[in-house]
Coordinates of C-alpha atoms in Angstrom, one line a residue:
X24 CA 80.3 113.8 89.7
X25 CA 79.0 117.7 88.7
X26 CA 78.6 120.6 91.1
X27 CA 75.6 122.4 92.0
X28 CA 76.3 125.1 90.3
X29 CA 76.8 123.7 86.8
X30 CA 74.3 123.9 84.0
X31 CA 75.0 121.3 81.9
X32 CA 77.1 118.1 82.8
X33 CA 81.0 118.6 82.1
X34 CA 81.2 114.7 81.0
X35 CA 77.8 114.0 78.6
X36 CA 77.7 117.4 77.6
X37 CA 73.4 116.6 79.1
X38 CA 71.3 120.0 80.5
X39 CA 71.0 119.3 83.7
X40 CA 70.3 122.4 84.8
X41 CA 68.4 123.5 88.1
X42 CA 67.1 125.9 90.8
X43 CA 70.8 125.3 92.6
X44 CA 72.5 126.7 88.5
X45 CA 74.2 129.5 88.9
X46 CA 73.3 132.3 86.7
X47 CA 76.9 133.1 85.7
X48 CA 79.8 130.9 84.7
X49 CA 82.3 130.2 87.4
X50 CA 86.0 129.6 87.7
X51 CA 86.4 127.0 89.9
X52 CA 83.4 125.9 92.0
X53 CA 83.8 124.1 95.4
X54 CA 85.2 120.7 94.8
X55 CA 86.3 121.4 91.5
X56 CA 89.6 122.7 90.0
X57 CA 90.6 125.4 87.5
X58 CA 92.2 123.8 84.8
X59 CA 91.5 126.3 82.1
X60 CA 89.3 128.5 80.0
X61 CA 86.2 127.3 78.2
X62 CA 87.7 126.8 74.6
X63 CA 84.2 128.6 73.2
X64 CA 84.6 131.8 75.3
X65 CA 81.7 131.6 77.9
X66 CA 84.0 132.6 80.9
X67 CA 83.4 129.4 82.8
X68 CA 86.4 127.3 83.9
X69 CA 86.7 123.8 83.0
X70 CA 88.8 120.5 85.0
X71 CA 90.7 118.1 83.1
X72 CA 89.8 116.1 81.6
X73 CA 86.2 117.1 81.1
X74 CA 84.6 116.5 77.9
X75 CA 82.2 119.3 78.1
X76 CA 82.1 122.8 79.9
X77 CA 79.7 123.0 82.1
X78 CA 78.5 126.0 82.0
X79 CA 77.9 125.9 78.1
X80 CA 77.9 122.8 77.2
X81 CA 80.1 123.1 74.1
X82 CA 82.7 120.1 73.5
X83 CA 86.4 120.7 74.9
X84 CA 89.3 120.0 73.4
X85 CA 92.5 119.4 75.4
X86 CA 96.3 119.1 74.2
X87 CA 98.1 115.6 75.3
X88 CA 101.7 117.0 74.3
X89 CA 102.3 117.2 78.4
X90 CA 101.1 113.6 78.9
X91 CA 103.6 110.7 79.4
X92 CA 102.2 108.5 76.6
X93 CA 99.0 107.9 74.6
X94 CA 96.3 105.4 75.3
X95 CA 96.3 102.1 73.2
X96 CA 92.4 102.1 72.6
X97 CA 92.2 106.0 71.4
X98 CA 95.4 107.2 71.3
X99 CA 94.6 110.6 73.6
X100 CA 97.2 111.2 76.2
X101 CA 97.6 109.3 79.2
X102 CA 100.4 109.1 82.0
X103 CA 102.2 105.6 83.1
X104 CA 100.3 105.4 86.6
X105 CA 97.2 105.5 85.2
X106 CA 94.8 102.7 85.4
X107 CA 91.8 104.0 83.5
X108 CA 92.2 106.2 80.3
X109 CA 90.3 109.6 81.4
X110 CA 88.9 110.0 77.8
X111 CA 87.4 106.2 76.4
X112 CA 87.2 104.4 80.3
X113 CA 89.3 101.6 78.5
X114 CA 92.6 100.0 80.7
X115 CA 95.2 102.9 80.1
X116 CA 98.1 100.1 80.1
X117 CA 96.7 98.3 77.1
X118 CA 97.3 95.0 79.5
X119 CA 93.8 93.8 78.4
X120 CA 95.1 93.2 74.7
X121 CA 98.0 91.1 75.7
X122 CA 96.1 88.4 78.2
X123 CA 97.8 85.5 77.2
X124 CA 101.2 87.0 76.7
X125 CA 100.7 88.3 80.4
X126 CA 99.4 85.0 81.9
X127 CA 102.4 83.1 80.3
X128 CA 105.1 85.5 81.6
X129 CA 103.8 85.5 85.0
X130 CA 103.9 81.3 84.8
X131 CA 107.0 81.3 83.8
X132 CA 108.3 83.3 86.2
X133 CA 106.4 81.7 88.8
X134 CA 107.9 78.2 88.0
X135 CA 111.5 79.6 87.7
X136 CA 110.7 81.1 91.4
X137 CA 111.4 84.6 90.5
X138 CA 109.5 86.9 93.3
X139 CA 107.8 89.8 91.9
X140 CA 109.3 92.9 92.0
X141 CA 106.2 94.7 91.0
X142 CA 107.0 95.9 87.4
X143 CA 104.1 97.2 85.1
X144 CA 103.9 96.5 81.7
X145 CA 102.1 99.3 79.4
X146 CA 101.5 99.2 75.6
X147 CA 102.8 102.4 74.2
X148 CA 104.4 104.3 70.8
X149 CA 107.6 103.9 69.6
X150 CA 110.4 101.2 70.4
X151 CA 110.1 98.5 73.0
X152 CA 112.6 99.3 76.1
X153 CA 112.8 100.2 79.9
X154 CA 113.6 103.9 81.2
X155 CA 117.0 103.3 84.2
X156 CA 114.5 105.8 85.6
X157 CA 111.5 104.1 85.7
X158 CA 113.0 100.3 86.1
X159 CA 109.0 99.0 86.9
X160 CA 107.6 100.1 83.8
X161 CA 108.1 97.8 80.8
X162 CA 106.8 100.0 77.5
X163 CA 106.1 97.4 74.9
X164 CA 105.3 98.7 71.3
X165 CA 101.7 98.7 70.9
X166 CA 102.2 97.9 66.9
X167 CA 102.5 94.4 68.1
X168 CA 99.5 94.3 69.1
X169 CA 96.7 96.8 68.4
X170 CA 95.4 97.7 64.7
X171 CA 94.6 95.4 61.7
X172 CA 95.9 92.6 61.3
X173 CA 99.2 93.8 59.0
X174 CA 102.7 92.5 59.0
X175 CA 103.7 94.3 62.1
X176 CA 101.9 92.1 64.4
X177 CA 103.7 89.2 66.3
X178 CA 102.5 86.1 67.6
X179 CA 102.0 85.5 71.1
X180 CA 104.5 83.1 71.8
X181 CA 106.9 86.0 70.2
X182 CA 105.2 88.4 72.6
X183 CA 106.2 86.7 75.3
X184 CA 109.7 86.3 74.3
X185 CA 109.8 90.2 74.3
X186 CA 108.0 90.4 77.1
X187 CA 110.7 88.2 78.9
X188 CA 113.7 90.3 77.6
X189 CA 112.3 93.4 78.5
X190 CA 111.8 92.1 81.9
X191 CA 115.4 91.0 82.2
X192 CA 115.8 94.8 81.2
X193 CA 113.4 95.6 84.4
X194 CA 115.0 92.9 86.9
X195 CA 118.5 94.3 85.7
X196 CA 117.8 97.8 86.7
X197 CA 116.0 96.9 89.7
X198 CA 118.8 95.2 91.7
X199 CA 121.5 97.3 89.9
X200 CA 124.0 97.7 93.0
X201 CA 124.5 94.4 92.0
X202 CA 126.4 94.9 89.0
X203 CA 128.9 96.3 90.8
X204 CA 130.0 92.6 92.3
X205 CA 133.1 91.4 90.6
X206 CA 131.5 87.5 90.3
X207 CA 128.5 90.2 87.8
X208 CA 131.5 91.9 85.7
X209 CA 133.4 88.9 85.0
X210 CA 130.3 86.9 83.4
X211 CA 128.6 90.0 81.7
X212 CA 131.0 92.9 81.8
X213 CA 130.6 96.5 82.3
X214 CA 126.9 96.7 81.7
X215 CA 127.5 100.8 82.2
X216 CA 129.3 101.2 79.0
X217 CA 127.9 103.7 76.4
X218 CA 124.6 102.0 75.0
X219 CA 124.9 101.9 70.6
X220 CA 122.5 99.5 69.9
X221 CA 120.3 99.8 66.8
X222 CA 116.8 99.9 67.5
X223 CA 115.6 98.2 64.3
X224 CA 117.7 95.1 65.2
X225 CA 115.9 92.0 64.2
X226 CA 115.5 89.5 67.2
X227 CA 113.7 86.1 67.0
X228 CA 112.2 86.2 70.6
X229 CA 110.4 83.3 69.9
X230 CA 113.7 80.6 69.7
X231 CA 114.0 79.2 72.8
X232 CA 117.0 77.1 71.6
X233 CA 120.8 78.5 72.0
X234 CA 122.4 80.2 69.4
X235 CA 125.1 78.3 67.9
X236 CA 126.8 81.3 66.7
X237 CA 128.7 82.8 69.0
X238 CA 130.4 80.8 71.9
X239 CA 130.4 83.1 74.6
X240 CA 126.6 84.2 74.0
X241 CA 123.2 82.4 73.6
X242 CA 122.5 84.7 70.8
X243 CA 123.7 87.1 68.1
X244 CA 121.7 90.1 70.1
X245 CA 123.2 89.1 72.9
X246 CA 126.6 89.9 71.9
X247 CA 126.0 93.6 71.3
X248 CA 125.7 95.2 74.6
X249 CA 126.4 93.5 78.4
X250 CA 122.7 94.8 79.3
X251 CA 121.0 92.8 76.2
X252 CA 123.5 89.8 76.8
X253 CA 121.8 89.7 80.7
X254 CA 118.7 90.2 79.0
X255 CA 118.8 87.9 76.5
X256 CA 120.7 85.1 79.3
X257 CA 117.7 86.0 81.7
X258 CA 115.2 85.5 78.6
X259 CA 116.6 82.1 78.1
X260 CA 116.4 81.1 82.0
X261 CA 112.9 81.7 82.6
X262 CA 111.5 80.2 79.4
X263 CA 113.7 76.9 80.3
X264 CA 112.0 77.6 84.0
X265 CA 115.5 77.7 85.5
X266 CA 116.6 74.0 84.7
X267 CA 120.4 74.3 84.2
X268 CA 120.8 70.3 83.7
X269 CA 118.7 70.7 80.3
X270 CA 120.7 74.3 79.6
X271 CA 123.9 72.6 80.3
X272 CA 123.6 69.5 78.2
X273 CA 122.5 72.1 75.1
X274 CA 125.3 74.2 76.0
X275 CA 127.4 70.9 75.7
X276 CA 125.9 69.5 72.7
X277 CA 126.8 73.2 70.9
X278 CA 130.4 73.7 72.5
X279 CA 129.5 76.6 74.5
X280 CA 132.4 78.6 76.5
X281 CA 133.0 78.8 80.0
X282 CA 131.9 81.9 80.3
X283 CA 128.2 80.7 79.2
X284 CA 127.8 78.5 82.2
X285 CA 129.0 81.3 84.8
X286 CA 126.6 83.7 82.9
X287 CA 123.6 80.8 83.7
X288 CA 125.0 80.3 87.2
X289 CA 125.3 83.8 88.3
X290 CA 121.6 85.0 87.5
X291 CA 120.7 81.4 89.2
X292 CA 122.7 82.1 92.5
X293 CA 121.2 85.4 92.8
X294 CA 117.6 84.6 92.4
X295 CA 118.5 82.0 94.9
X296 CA 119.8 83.8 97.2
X297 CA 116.8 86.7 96.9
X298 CA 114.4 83.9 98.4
X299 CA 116.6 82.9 101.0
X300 CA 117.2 79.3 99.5
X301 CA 119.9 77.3 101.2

């Protein structure tokens, strides 16, 4: 979309100038906002995120320090509720370079009979984690996934074992009040303890067998913060689907404590009782 009044198209940077031009540069024409200054001095204003001014047709430049995060196809800023990048077109989220990762999750969950709680998952910079703030949005690191193939990269399976963890992270946050039940604190603890946990800590997300470690935890990450142990026991329950005969017997077979089995049957009761199952 241009106005009228513009000489050249603020998105192609094409002339597309006519009788309805205006002669001199304006500010903000009607149905257009002011955004700021043309970088090259004309006078005319220019709207994010245009790639062009229109009134010159120069290229723009704009800084993406005041964005949320930076787009996985051409790392130029984007916010979280952004479905489109404004600068390539491409999926802002990065969701279409993780299909299969996505399609299993979503399975899984499915077959464990976990409703959705509408969480969006986003490729971004930096460490893999979700915000207490923001308890929908699960950031995954996009060095996973994007780039050359180089030793960063994970396989999918291992994808979606992250993707599963961080999503215990997300279902955690999202029904916090109920952390507060004692039947919560006596399985897990106080998952509101000061959070020290390394972020270059090596997890094998692709094991789907329990540790045989540790007897109170299903694995060595597990046992270094309540939040990852729930993570890490809510990890565990959905890639089994939810079948606590076949957990049981493993927990058995590797002389598991108590406490693993009321870990297992707490999450189960509550996703139970969050579908209204008698």
């Amino acid at each position: 979309m241009v106005s009228d009044a513009s000489s050249f198209c603020p998105w192609c940077g094409r002339n597309i100038q006519d009788e309805d031009s205006s002669e001199e540069p304006l500010k903000a024409p009607k149905g257009f906002k002011f955004h700021a200054r043309c970088d090259w001095g004309c006078g005319g204003g220019v709207m994010y995120p245009m790639r062009f001014c229109p009134w010159c047709g120069r290229a723009q430049s704009w800084r993406y320090d005041h964005f949320q995060n930076a787009c996985p196809h051409c790392d130029r800023g984007v916010d979280d509720w952004m479905a489109t990048c404004p600068w390539c077109g491409e999926d802002a989220t990065g969701r279409d370079l993780i299909p299969r990762a996505l399609r299993r999750a979503r399975r899984l969950l499915i077959v464990a009979r976990l409703r959705d709680w509408h969480y969006r998952v986003v490729l971004r910079p930096g460490v893999s984690g979700v915000a207490p703030r923001a308890p929908k949005v699960i950031e995954l690191d996009r060095r996973y996934v994007t780039g050359k193939r180089r030793r960063d990269e994970i396989s999918w399976s291992m994808l979606t074992g992250l993707l599963l963890h961080e999503l215990g992270h997300s279902f955690l946050y999202h029904h916090w009040a109920w952390t507060r039940t004692g039947r919560f604190r006596r399985a897990f603890g106080e998952v509101r303890k000061a959070y020290r946990v390394a972020d270059e800590h090596w997890v094998d997300f692709e094991r789907r067998r329990i540790a045989t470690t540790l007897t109170d935890f299903v694995s060595a990450y597990a046992a270094t913060h309540p939040q990852e142990d729930f993570a890490e026991t809510f990890r565990f329950y959905v890639a089994r689907r939810g079948r606590l005969r076949e957990l049981f017997a493993e927990f058995g077979r590797k002389r598991k404590g108590v406490r693993v089995y009321e870990k297992f049957l707490v999450l189960h009761d509550f996703v139970r009782g969050l579908r209204g199952w008698k």
